[in-house]
Coordinates of C-alpha atoms in Angstrom, one line a residue:
M1 CA -10.5 -0.9 -37.9
C2 CA -8.7 -0.8 -41.0
G3 CA -7.4 0.8 -44.0
I4 CA -9.1 -0.5 -47.3
N5 CA -8.0 0.2 -50.8
L6 CA -9.6 -0.7 -54.3
V7 CA -8.3 -0.6 -57.7
L8 CA -11.0 -0.7 -60.6
N9 CA -10.8 -1.4 -64.0
H10 CA -7.0 -1.1 -64.0
P11 CA -5.9 -4.4 -66.2
E12 CA -2.4 -3.4 -66.7
K13 CA -0.9 -2.0 -63.4
G14 CA -3.6 -2.8 -61.0
E15 CA -1.6 -5.7 -59.2
E16 CA 1.2 -3.4 -58.8
A17 CA -1.0 -0.6 -57.5
I18 CA -2.7 -2.4 -54.9
Q19 CA 0.3 -3.6 -53.2
K20 CA 1.8 -0.3 -53.0
M21 CA -1.5 1.0 -51.7
M22 CA -1.8 -1.8 -49.1
N23 CA 1.9 -1.1 -48.0
A24 CA 1.1 2.9 -47.5
S25 CA -2.1 2.2 -45.5
R26 CA -0.7 -0.9 -43.2
H27 CA -0.3 0.9 -40.1
R28 CA -4.4 1.5 -40.1
G29 CA -4.3 -2.2 -39.7
P30 CA -1.1 -3.8 -38.0
D31 CA -2.9 -7.1 -37.2
H32 CA -3.1 -8.3 -40.4
S33 CA -2.7 -7.3 -44.2
A34 CA -3.7 -8.9 -47.4
W35 CA -4.7 -8.1 -51.2
L36 CA -6.4 -10.2 -54.1
K37 CA -7.6 -10.2 -57.3
A38 CA -11.2 -10.1 -57.2
A39 CA -11.9 -9.9 -61.0
P40 CA -10.0 -9.0 -64.0
G41 CA -8.8 -5.4 -63.5
I42 CA -10.2 -5.5 -60.1
Y43 CA -7.9 -5.4 -56.8
V44 CA -8.8 -5.3 -53.4
A45 CA -6.9 -5.2 -50.2
G46 CA -7.3 -4.4 -46.3
S47 CA -5.3 -4.2 -43.4
R48 CA -6.9 -5.1 -40.3
L49 CA -7.1 -4.0 -36.4
K50 CA -8.7 -6.5 -34.3
I51 CA -11.3 -5.3 -32.4
L52 CA -14.3 -7.8 -32.3
D53 CA -13.9 -11.7 -32.6
L54 CA -10.0 -11.9 -32.4
G55 CA -9.7 -14.8 -34.7
E56 CA -8.8 -15.1 -38.2
A57 CA -12.6 -15.3 -39.7
G58 CA -12.4 -11.5 -39.7
N59 CA -9.4 -11.0 -41.7
Q60 CA -9.3 -8.7 -44.8
P61 CA -10.1 -9.1 -47.7
V62 CA -13.5 -11.3 -46.5
T63 CA -14.8 -13.5 -49.2
T64 CA -18.1 -15.8 -48.8
E65 CA -17.6 -19.4 -48.7
D66 CA -18.4 -19.9 -52.2
G67 CA -15.7 -17.0 -53.2
K68 CA -18.7 -15.0 -55.2
A69 CA -18.1 -12.0 -53.1
V70 CA -15.4 -9.9 -51.5
L71 CA -15.2 -7.2 -48.9
V72 CA -12.7 -4.7 -47.4
W73 CA -14.1 -2.2 -45.0
N74 CA -13.3 0.1 -42.1
G75 CA -15.4 0.5 -39.3
A76 CA -17.9 -1.0 -37.1
L77 CA -21.3 -1.8 -37.0
Y78 CA -23.3 -1.1 -33.7
N79 CA -26.4 -2.8 -35.1
Y80 CA -24.7 -6.1 -36.5
Q81 CA -26.5 -8.3 -34.1
D82 CA -30.1 -7.3 -35.3
L83 CA -28.5 -7.7 -39.1
R84 CA -27.2 -11.0 -38.1
N85 CA -30.4 -12.3 -36.6
E86 CA -32.5 -11.0 -40.0
L87 CA -29.7 -12.9 -42.0
L88 CA -30.3 -16.0 -39.8
G89 CA -33.8 -15.9 -40.6
K90 CA -32.9 -16.1 -44.2
G91 CA -30.8 -19.2 -44.0
V92 CA -27.4 -17.6 -43.6
V93 CA -24.7 -19.8 -42.0
F94 CA -22.1 -17.9 -40.1
G95 CA -18.9 -19.3 -39.0
S96 CA -18.0 -16.5 -36.6
R97 CA -18.8 -13.6 -34.7
S98 CA -17.6 -10.9 -36.7
D99 CA -19.3 -7.8 -37.8
S100 CA -17.3 -8.2 -41.0
E101 CA -18.9 -11.5 -42.0
V102 CA -22.6 -9.8 -41.4
L103 CA -21.5 -7.2 -43.6
I104 CA -20.5 -9.2 -46.7
H105 CA -23.7 -11.4 -46.3
W106 CA -25.9 -8.1 -45.8
L107 CA -24.4 -6.4 -49.0
K108 CA -24.6 -9.5 -51.0
L109 CA -28.2 -10.2 -50.3
F110 CA -29.4 -6.5 -50.0
G111 CA -27.0 -4.6 -52.5
E112 CA -26.6 -0.9 -52.3
E113 CA -30.1 -0.4 -50.9
G114 CA -29.1 -2.5 -47.8
V115 CA -26.5 0.3 -46.7
K116 CA -29.3 2.2 -45.6
Q117 CA -30.0 -0.2 -42.7
L118 CA -26.4 -0.1 -41.6
Q119 CA -26.0 1.8 -38.2
G120 CA -22.3 2.7 -37.2
M121 CA -19.2 3.9 -38.8
F122 CA -17.9 2.7 -42.1
A123 CA -16.3 3.0 -45.3
F124 CA -16.1 -0.2 -47.8
A125 CA -15.4 -1.6 -51.0
F126 CA -17.7 -4.5 -52.0
V127 CA -17.4 -6.9 -55.0
D128 CA -20.2 -9.2 -56.4
K129 CA -19.1 -11.4 -58.9
E130 CA -22.4 -12.9 -59.6
K131 CA -23.9 -9.8 -60.6
G132 CA -20.9 -8.0 -61.9
K133 CA -20.8 -5.0 -59.3
V134 CA -18.8 -3.3 -57.2
I135 CA -20.4 -1.0 -54.4
V136 CA -18.4 1.7 -52.5
G137 CA -19.8 3.5 -49.3
R138 CA -19.2 5.9 -46.6
D139 CA -21.3 6.4 -43.5
P140 CA -23.5 9.9 -43.3
Y141 CA -21.8 11.1 -40.6
G142 CA -18.2 11.0 -42.1
K143 CA -16.7 9.2 -39.4
K144 CA -14.5 7.2 -41.5
P145 CA -12.6 8.7 -44.5
L146 CA -12.5 7.5 -48.2
Y147 CA -10.6 9.0 -50.9
F148 CA -10.7 8.3 -54.7
N149 CA -8.8 9.1 -58.1
H150 CA -10.8 8.9 -61.1
Q151 CA -9.5 9.0 -64.7
N152 CA -12.1 8.2 -67.5
D153 CA -13.5 4.5 -66.1
Q154 CA -10.4 3.9 -64.2
W155 CA -10.8 4.4 -60.1
L156 CA -8.7 4.2 -57.2
F157 CA -10.3 4.2 -53.8
S158 CA -8.4 4.2 -50.3
S159 CA -8.6 5.2 -46.8
E160 CA -5.9 7.5 -47.2
A161 CA -5.1 9.9 -49.9
R162 CA -1.4 9.2 -49.9
A163 CA -2.0 5.5 -50.6
I164 CA -3.3 6.6 -53.9
V165 CA -0.4 8.7 -54.6
L166 CA 1.8 6.0 -53.8
S167 CA 0.0 3.5 -56.1
G168 CA 2.4 4.4 -59.1
V169 CA -0.8 5.2 -61.0
V170 CA -1.4 8.9 -60.2
M171 CA 1.1 11.9 -60.3
K172 CA 1.9 13.8 -56.9
R173 CA 0.9 17.3 -57.3
M174 CA 0.0 19.8 -54.7
D175 CA -3.6 21.4 -55.1
V176 CA -2.7 25.2 -54.6
S177 CA -6.2 25.8 -54.7
Q178 CA -6.8 24.4 -51.0
Y179 CA -4.7 26.9 -49.4
V180 CA -7.8 29.2 -49.5
P181 CA -9.9 26.8 -47.2
Y182 CA -7.1 25.5 -45.3
F183 CA -6.2 29.2 -44.2
Y184 CA -9.6 30.0 -43.1
S185 CA -11.2 26.8 -42.1
R186 CA -7.8 24.7 -41.2
H187 CA -8.5 22.1 -43.9
T188 CA -9.4 21.6 -47.6
F189 CA -13.1 21.7 -49.0
P190 CA -14.8 18.5 -48.2
D191 CA -14.8 16.9 -51.7
L192 CA -11.3 17.6 -52.6
S193 CA -7.6 17.4 -50.9
F194 CA -4.2 18.9 -51.2
F195 CA -3.1 16.4 -53.6
K196 CA -4.2 17.3 -57.2
G197 CA -6.8 15.0 -58.7
I198 CA -7.9 13.1 -55.5
G199 CA -10.9 13.8 -54.0
Q200 CA -13.0 12.5 -50.9
V201 CA -16.4 10.4 -51.3
M202 CA -18.7 12.5 -49.3
P203 CA -20.2 11.2 -45.9
G204 CA -23.6 9.2 -46.9
T205 CA -22.8 8.4 -50.5
V206 CA -23.1 4.9 -52.0
M207 CA -22.0 4.2 -55.5
A208 CA -22.3 1.5 -57.5
F209 CA -20.1 0.5 -60.9
D210 CA -19.8 -2.4 -63.1
F211 CA -16.8 -4.0 -64.0
T212 CA -15.8 -1.7 -66.6
G213 CA -15.7 1.3 -64.1
H214 CA -18.8 2.7 -65.4
H215 CA -20.5 4.6 -62.4
Y216 CA -24.3 3.8 -62.7
V217 CA -25.6 4.3 -59.2
S218 CA -25.5 6.7 -56.2
I219 CA -27.4 6.6 -53.3
S220 CA -27.4 9.5 -50.4
L221 CA -28.0 8.0 -47.2
E222 CA -30.3 10.7 -45.2
I223 CA -29.9 11.1 -41.3
N224 CA -33.5 11.4 -39.8
R225 CA -35.3 15.0 -39.8
E226 CA -38.5 14.1 -38.7
Q227 CA -39.6 16.5 -35.7
V228 CA -39.6 15.1 -32.3
D229 CA -41.1 15.9 -28.8
L230 CA -37.9 17.0 -26.5
P231 CA -37.2 14.3 -24.7
S232 CA -37.1 14.4 -20.9
V233 CA -33.4 14.0 -19.0
T234 CA -34.6 10.6 -18.1
D235 CA -34.9 9.7 -22.0
F236 CA -31.9 11.7 -23.0
R237 CA -29.9 9.5 -20.0
E238 CA -31.2 6.3 -21.7
M239 CA -29.9 7.4 -24.9
I240 CA -26.4 8.2 -24.0
L241 CA -26.2 4.8 -22.1
D242 CA -27.1 3.1 -25.0
A243 CA -24.6 5.2 -27.3
V244 CA -21.9 4.1 -24.5
L245 CA -22.4 0.5 -24.4
K246 CA -22.4 0.3 -28.0
H247 CA -19.5 2.3 -28.6
F248 CA -17.3 0.8 -25.6
H249 CA -18.2 -2.5 -26.7
A250 CA -15.0 -4.7 -28.0
D251 CA -13.0 -7.8 -27.2
V252 CA -9.7 -5.5 -26.6
P253 CA -9.1 -3.0 -24.0
V254 CA -10.9 0.4 -24.3
G255 CA -9.5 3.9 -22.9
M256 CA -10.5 7.5 -22.9
I257 CA -9.4 10.9 -23.5
L258 CA -10.6 12.4 -20.8
S259 CA -10.5 16.4 -20.4
G260 CA -12.5 16.9 -17.2
G261 CA -15.2 18.8 -19.1
A262 CA -18.9 17.8 -19.7
D263 CA -18.8 15.6 -22.7
S264 CA -16.1 13.2 -21.7
S265 CA -16.9 13.0 -18.1
L266 CA -20.7 12.1 -19.0
L267 CA -19.5 9.5 -20.9
L268 CA -17.1 8.0 -18.3
H269 CA -19.7 8.3 -15.7
S270 CA -22.4 6.7 -17.7
W271 CA -19.9 3.7 -18.3
H272 CA -19.0 3.6 -14.6
Q273 CA -22.6 3.8 -13.6
E274 CA -23.7 0.9 -15.7
T275 CA -20.6 -1.5 -15.4
G276 CA -18.4 -0.3 -12.4
I277 CA -15.3 -1.4 -14.8
P278 CA -12.2 1.0 -14.6
L279 CA -10.7 2.0 -17.4
N280 CA -7.4 3.7 -18.7
T281 CA -8.0 7.4 -19.2
F282 CA -5.8 10.0 -20.8
T283 CA -5.5 13.8 -20.0
A284 CA -2.7 16.3 -21.9
A285 CA -1.1 18.2 -19.1
F286 CA 1.2 21.4 -19.5
D287 CA 4.0 23.4 -17.3
P288 CA 1.8 24.1 -14.0
K289 CA 2.2 27.8 -14.5
Y290 CA -0.2 27.5 -17.2
Q291 CA -2.7 25.4 -15.4
G292 CA -4.8 28.3 -14.1
K293 CA -6.2 28.6 -17.7
Y294 CA -5.6 25.0 -18.7
S295 CA -6.9 23.4 -15.8
D296 CA -8.2 20.0 -17.5
P297 CA -5.7 17.9 -15.5
K298 CA -7.1 18.7 -12.2
F299 CA -10.7 18.0 -13.1
A300 CA -10.0 14.8 -15.1
S301 CA -7.9 13.4 -12.4
A302 CA -10.1 14.0 -9.8
L303 CA -13.3 12.2 -11.7
A304 CA -10.7 9.4 -12.8
A305 CA -9.6 8.7 -9.1
N306 CA -13.5 8.9 -8.2
Y307 CA -14.2 5.8 -10.6
H308 CA -10.9 3.9 -10.0
C309 CA -9.6 4.4 -13.2
I310 CA -5.8 3.9 -14.3
H311 CA -5.1 7.8 -15.1
H312 CA -2.2 8.7 -17.4
K313 CA -1.1 12.5 -17.4
V314 CA 0.5 13.3 -21.2
W315 CA 2.9 16.0 -20.5
V316 CA 3.4 18.5 -23.5
T317 CA 6.1 21.1 -23.5
P318 CA 7.6 23.0 -26.8
E319 CA 10.4 20.4 -26.4
I320 CA 8.3 17.4 -26.3
V321 CA 6.6 18.9 -29.3
F322 CA 9.5 19.4 -31.1
E323 CA 11.1 15.8 -30.3
N324 CA 8.0 14.1 -32.0
W325 CA 7.4 16.6 -34.7
G326 CA 9.2 14.7 -37.4
E327 CA 7.3 11.3 -36.5
Y328 CA 3.8 13.4 -36.2
I329 CA 4.0 15.1 -39.6
S330 CA 5.1 12.0 -41.2
S331 CA 1.8 10.3 -40.0
L332 CA -0.4 13.1 -41.3
D333 CA -2.5 12.1 -44.3
Q334 CA -3.4 15.5 -45.0
P335 CA -2.9 18.4 -42.7
I336 CA -5.3 19.6 -40.2
G337 CA -4.3 23.2 -39.0
D338 CA -5.4 22.4 -35.4
S339 CA -3.2 22.3 -32.6
A340 CA -5.6 19.5 -31.2
S341 CA -4.3 17.2 -33.9
F342 CA -1.1 17.1 -32.5
L343 CA -2.1 16.9 -28.9
T344 CA -4.6 13.7 -30.0
W345 CA -1.7 12.4 -31.7
L346 CA 0.6 12.5 -28.5
I347 CA -2.1 10.8 -26.6
A348 CA -3.0 8.2 -28.7
K349 CA 0.8 7.4 -28.6
E350 CA 0.7 6.6 -25.1
A351 CA -2.6 5.1 -25.1
K352 CA -1.2 2.7 -27.5
K353 CA 1.1 1.1 -24.6
H354 CA -2.2 0.2 -22.9
V355 CA -5.4 0.1 -24.9
K356 CA -6.6 -0.7 -28.7
V357 CA -9.9 1.5 -28.5
L358 CA -9.8 5.3 -27.7
V359 CA -12.8 6.9 -27.2
S360 CA -13.3 10.7 -27.4
G361 CA -16.2 13.4 -26.6
A362 CA -16.2 14.6 -30.1
G363 CA -19.7 15.7 -31.5
A364 CA -21.5 16.9 -28.2
D365 CA -20.8 20.8 -29.0
E366 CA -21.8 20.5 -32.8
L367 CA -25.2 18.6 -31.9
F368 CA -26.2 20.5 -28.8
S369 CA -24.9 24.1 -29.5
G370 CA -21.8 23.8 -27.1
Y371 CA -19.6 26.6 -28.7
D372 CA -19.5 30.2 -27.7
R373 CA -20.2 31.0 -31.6
H374 CA -23.5 29.3 -31.0
M375 CA -24.6 31.5 -28.4
A376 CA -23.2 34.5 -30.3
F377 CA -25.3 33.6 -33.1
R378 CA -28.4 33.2 -31.3
Y379 CA -28.0 37.2 -30.1
Y380 CA -27.5 38.0 -33.7
L381 CA -30.6 36.2 -34.8
K382 CA -32.9 38.1 -32.2
N383 CA -32.0 41.6 -34.3
P384 CA -30.0 41.3 -37.4
S385 CA -29.9 44.6 -38.5
L386 CA -29.1 45.9 -34.9
F387 CA -26.2 44.0 -34.8
R388 CA -25.1 45.2 -38.3
S389 CA -25.6 48.9 -37.3
L390 CA -23.4 48.2 -33.7
A391 CA -20.7 46.5 -35.5
K392 CA -20.1 49.6 -37.8
W393 CA -19.7 51.9 -34.8
I394 CA -18.2 49.8 -32.0
L395 CA -15.2 48.4 -33.9
L396 CA -14.1 51.9 -34.2
S397 CA -13.0 51.6 -30.4
P398 CA -9.5 50.4 -29.8
L399 CA -10.1 48.7 -26.6
L400 CA -12.1 46.0 -27.7
P401 CA -10.9 42.3 -26.7
R402 CA -10.1 40.1 -29.5
R403 CA -13.0 37.8 -29.1
I404 CA -15.7 40.6 -29.4
K405 CA -13.6 42.3 -32.3
K406 CA -13.7 38.8 -34.2
I407 CA -17.4 38.5 -33.7
L408 CA -18.1 42.3 -34.4
N409 CA -15.8 41.7 -37.8
A410 CA -17.7 38.8 -38.6
I411 CA -21.1 40.2 -39.2
T412 CA -22.0 40.3 -42.7
D413 CA -25.5 41.2 -44.7
S414 CA -26.7 37.6 -44.6
A415 CA -27.1 35.2 -41.7
E416 CA -25.3 32.5 -43.5
G417 CA -22.4 34.8 -44.2
T418 CA -22.2 35.9 -40.9
Y419 CA -22.2 32.5 -39.4
L420 CA -19.4 31.2 -41.9
N421 CA -17.2 33.8 -40.4
F422 CA -18.2 33.1 -36.8
S423 CA -16.7 29.5 -37.4
S424 CA -13.9 30.4 -39.3
L425 CA -10.1 31.3 -38.0
Q426 CA -10.8 34.9 -39.5
S427 CA -13.6 36.6 -41.7
I428 CA -13.6 35.3 -45.2
P429 CA -13.1 38.1 -47.6
F430 CA -16.3 39.0 -49.8
D431 CA -14.7 38.1 -53.2
I432 CA -14.2 34.3 -52.1
R433 CA -17.1 33.7 -49.5
N434 CA -19.3 32.0 -52.2
D435 CA -17.0 29.3 -52.5
F436 CA -17.3 28.3 -48.7
L437 CA -21.2 28.9 -49.1
A438 CA -21.4 26.3 -52.1
Y439 CA -20.7 23.8 -49.2
Y440 CA -23.2 25.8 -46.6
P441 CA -26.8 24.1 -45.5
K442 CA -29.8 25.3 -47.8
D443 CA -33.4 25.0 -47.5
T444 CA -33.5 25.3 -43.7
S445 CA -33.7 27.8 -41.0
P446 CA -30.7 29.9 -40.0
Y447 CA -29.5 28.3 -36.6
K448 CA -30.6 24.8 -38.0
A449 CA -28.2 25.5 -40.9
A450 CA -25.4 26.7 -38.5
L451 CA -25.5 23.5 -36.5
S452 CA -25.4 21.7 -39.8
W453 CA -22.4 23.5 -41.0
D454 CA -20.5 22.6 -38.0
R455 CA -21.6 18.9 -38.2
E456 CA -21.2 18.3 -41.9
Y457 CA -18.1 20.8 -42.3
F458 CA -16.4 21.3 -39.2
L459 CA -16.8 18.4 -37.1
V460 CA -16.1 15.9 -40.3
N461 CA -13.2 17.7 -41.6
D462 CA -11.4 18.8 -38.7
V463 CA -12.4 17.1 -35.4
L464 CA -13.2 13.7 -36.6
K465 CA -10.3 13.6 -39.2
I466 CA -7.9 14.6 -36.2
H467 CA -9.1 11.7 -34.2
D468 CA -9.1 9.0 -37.1
N469 CA -5.6 10.1 -38.0
A470 CA -4.4 10.3 -34.5
T471 CA -5.8 6.8 -33.5
M472 CA -4.7 5.0 -37.1
A473 CA -1.1 6.4 -36.6
H474 CA -0.8 4.2 -33.7
G475 CA -2.8 1.4 -34.8
L476 CA -5.6 2.1 -32.4
E477 CA -9.4 2.6 -33.3
G478 CA -11.1 5.9 -32.3
R479 CA -14.6 6.1 -31.6
A480 CA -17.0 8.8 -30.6
P481 CA -20.4 7.9 -28.7
F482 CA -22.0 11.3 -29.4
M483 CA -21.9 10.6 -33.0
D484 CA -24.4 7.6 -32.1
E485 CA -27.1 7.7 -35.1
S486 CA -29.9 8.2 -32.4
L487 CA -28.1 11.3 -31.0
V488 CA -27.4 12.8 -34.6
A489 CA -30.9 12.0 -35.5
L490 CA -32.5 14.1 -32.2
S491 CA -30.2 16.9 -33.2
N492 CA -31.2 16.8 -36.6
S493 CA -35.1 16.4 -36.0
L494 CA -35.7 19.6 -33.4
S495 CA -36.9 22.2 -34.7
E496 CA -35.1 25.9 -34.8
E497 CA -37.3 27.0 -32.0
Q498 CA -36.5 23.9 -29.8
H499 CA -33.0 24.3 -30.5
I500 CA -32.9 27.9 -29.4
L501 CA -35.2 27.2 -26.4
L502 CA -32.3 24.9 -25.0
E503 CA -29.6 26.1 -23.0
P504 CA -26.0 24.8 -24.6
K505 CA -25.8 21.1 -24.0
Q506 CA -28.7 21.3 -21.5
W507 CA -29.4 17.7 -21.1
I508 CA -25.8 16.8 -20.7
K509 CA -25.5 19.1 -18.0
M510 CA -28.3 18.5 -16.1
I511 CA -27.4 14.9 -16.1
L512 CA -24.1 15.6 -14.6
K513 CA -26.0 18.2 -11.8
E514 CA -28.4 15.4 -11.0
D515 CA -25.4 12.9 -10.5
G516 CA -23.7 15.3 -8.1
L517 CA -20.9 16.4 -10.8
E518 CA -22.0 20.1 -10.5
E519 CA -18.4 21.5 -10.6
I520 CA -17.7 19.7 -14.0
A521 CA -21.1 20.7 -15.4
S522 CA -20.6 24.4 -14.6
R523 CA -16.9 24.3 -15.8
K524 CA -16.3 27.4 -18.6
K525 CA -15.7 25.5 -21.9
L526 CA -12.0 25.7 -22.9
G527 CA -10.9 24.7 -26.4
F528 CA -9.0 21.3 -26.6
G529 CA -5.4 22.4 -27.6
L530 CA -2.0 23.5 -27.3
P531 CA -1.1 26.7 -25.2
L532 CA 0.1 28.5 -28.3
K533 CA -0.1 32.2 -27.2
E534 CA 1.5 31.6 -24.1
W535 CA 4.6 29.8 -26.0
F536 CA 4.6 32.4 -28.5
E537 CA 5.2 34.8 -25.9
T538 CA 7.7 33.4 -23.5
D539 CA 9.4 30.8 -25.8
Q540 CA 12.1 32.4 -27.8
I541 CA 13.4 28.7 -29.6
F542 CA 9.7 27.6 -30.3
R543 CA 8.6 31.2 -31.5
E544 CA 12.0 31.4 -34.0
R545 CA 11.8 27.9 -35.3
I546 CA 7.9 28.3 -36.5
F547 CA 8.5 31.3 -37.8
L548 CA 11.3 30.4 -39.9
A549 CA 9.6 27.5 -41.1
I550 CA 6.6 29.8 -42.2
Q551 CA 8.8 32.8 -43.6
T552 CA 10.4 30.0 -45.9
F553 CA 7.3 28.4 -47.0
E554 CA 6.2 32.0 -48.0
V555 CA 9.2 32.5 -50.2
A556 CA 8.9 29.1 -51.9
S557 CA 5.2 29.3 -52.5
G558 CA 3.6 32.7 -51.5
T559 CA 2.4 33.5 -55.2
D560 CA -0.1 30.9 -54.4
F561 CA -1.2 32.1 -51.2
P562 CA -4.4 34.3 -50.6
E563 CA -3.6 37.8 -49.5
D564 CA -4.3 37.5 -45.7
M565 CA -2.4 34.2 -45.7
R566 CA 0.9 35.8 -47.5
K567 CA 0.4 39.0 -45.2
L568 CA 0.6 36.7 -42.0
A569 CA 3.5 34.4 -43.4
R570 CA 5.6 37.4 -44.4
H571 CA 5.7 38.7 -40.7
P572 CA 4.0 36.3 -38.3
E573 CA 5.8 38.1 -35.1
E574 CA 3.3 40.9 -36.0
H575 CA 0.2 38.7 -35.7
I576 CA 1.0 36.9 -32.3
Q577 CA -1.8 38.5 -30.3
D578 CA -4.7 38.2 -32.7
S579 CA -3.5 35.5 -35.0
F580 CA -1.5 32.9 -33.2
L581 CA -3.8 30.0 -34.3
Q582 CA -3.1 31.0 -38.0
I583 CA 0.5 31.0 -37.2
W584 CA 0.4 27.3 -36.1
N585 CA -1.8 26.5 -38.9
L586 CA 0.9 27.5 -41.3
F587 CA 3.3 25.9 -39.4
I588 CA 1.5 22.7 -39.9
L589 CA 1.1 23.1 -43.5
A590 CA 4.5 24.2 -44.3
S591 CA 6.0 21.1 -42.3
W592 CA 3.6 18.8 -44.0
K593 CA 4.6 20.2 -47.5
V594 CA 8.3 19.5 -46.9
K595 CA 7.9 16.1 -45.5
Q596 CA 5.9 15.4 -48.8
G597 CA 8.4 16.7 -51.2
L598 CA 5.9 19.0 -52.8

């Protein structure tokens, strides 16, 4: 795990820019940082977090013995042993067990086409001096971030947008157009950022440049879509075990975020069954008066004790939030309006004392229909016209629960518009809906499109971004075994009918039930986040501090807000019951904007 930086075709300011970028992203790889001039006007820098082969051979930038190839990269290759064996057969001699050494030789031999054979999580920049070529790529699952700035034929790439801002080459400006996606989705649009002029390389994109910065090749990495037979529970059990063993593999201590829900529990259960090795596990815990609703600590503690783990309860109160708020906001590369962001960051802060790799259960819900909105959408798809008619009449009732009202308000005249609303914090106004639908999956069936939207839009830009930011802020590597290539390909290859016939996370729950973990398998799904509604209702200091920050933000910047956002920001106290998530959303953005001096 590392922070990577590339300056391409900046002959005058390149050396100064690469050093500033490296220093800005050094926290991502606290074990070693360095930069070098790869060619005239081309500079690379890497900051390394040592996970495999802890010697110096894996330090970045990585170079071949002859100095003709240079690599900086962020991530882990889970099939590096297979790649290594193929390279050995072609006469490559290795001096270490590092997957970095495998990757540089693989790219030197096979170029951009060879990226199709990589399995794992990665973002990289590779310079081939012999061929006068620079290759930049990001994994198809979007696990590792990669930002860029492009002016004519001059390029900057980095693991973090703020490193590009701090390069001294790019003017620091707020992109106020991103208030719209942020308010409804909790993040910017996938190809943009809150810094004007800084975009994101989309997942699965591989680009090749010459040394003058001319971009002449683009490749899109595809995830398998060939239809398959439904696996048996035994087959799925083997896939999970394989994913666990790959993602838990490290030469440093590994720990887990353990919620006591089905997903993280299955990962720990599979690890323990195969190895019997106890792990450090971490769970967020709140005031006991909330634990009837937020019961993760009870289930997580019991499971951890059963497997002899060293379990850590990370206590969270409003006072603890504010004590850590400045440090947390300073660590955010881009704001994500999700309370899971702070929670994961606080857990990672504690985990740093004990481990260097932190595993989460992220991805299972998106792959295998784990959210309530998936079930609601299934009902909708059975008879869309009936639901549209019912929504018009039932919404007139003043007694509807908030959750039901949100679902009925979300129904539109199209399946994609309806699911877009289901997956958003609140229904998106018709006049801006197409801005979001531009990213919505096309040329596929409605339910498959919904799952793809969750995986490609929500998971990548919210859940995985949160996990990356939280772990990297504390110099940890974050891993998500459910995002293993085989499991993503399985979800992607199932037909519409197969997905709908399956119960939510059917295989995950069946394994848990078969192995005596019925209570965990049958738990009602809870969102991972802070008890915001309860704190807003009962804690005056918490409430007033957040309201003041939002109202101050509105006074300074409200003319750039979408209408719904400005209405809430002016009077947040009127929206606690129905929009407490959006209130928190705006507090994060307001705090981040102040911290960035924008």
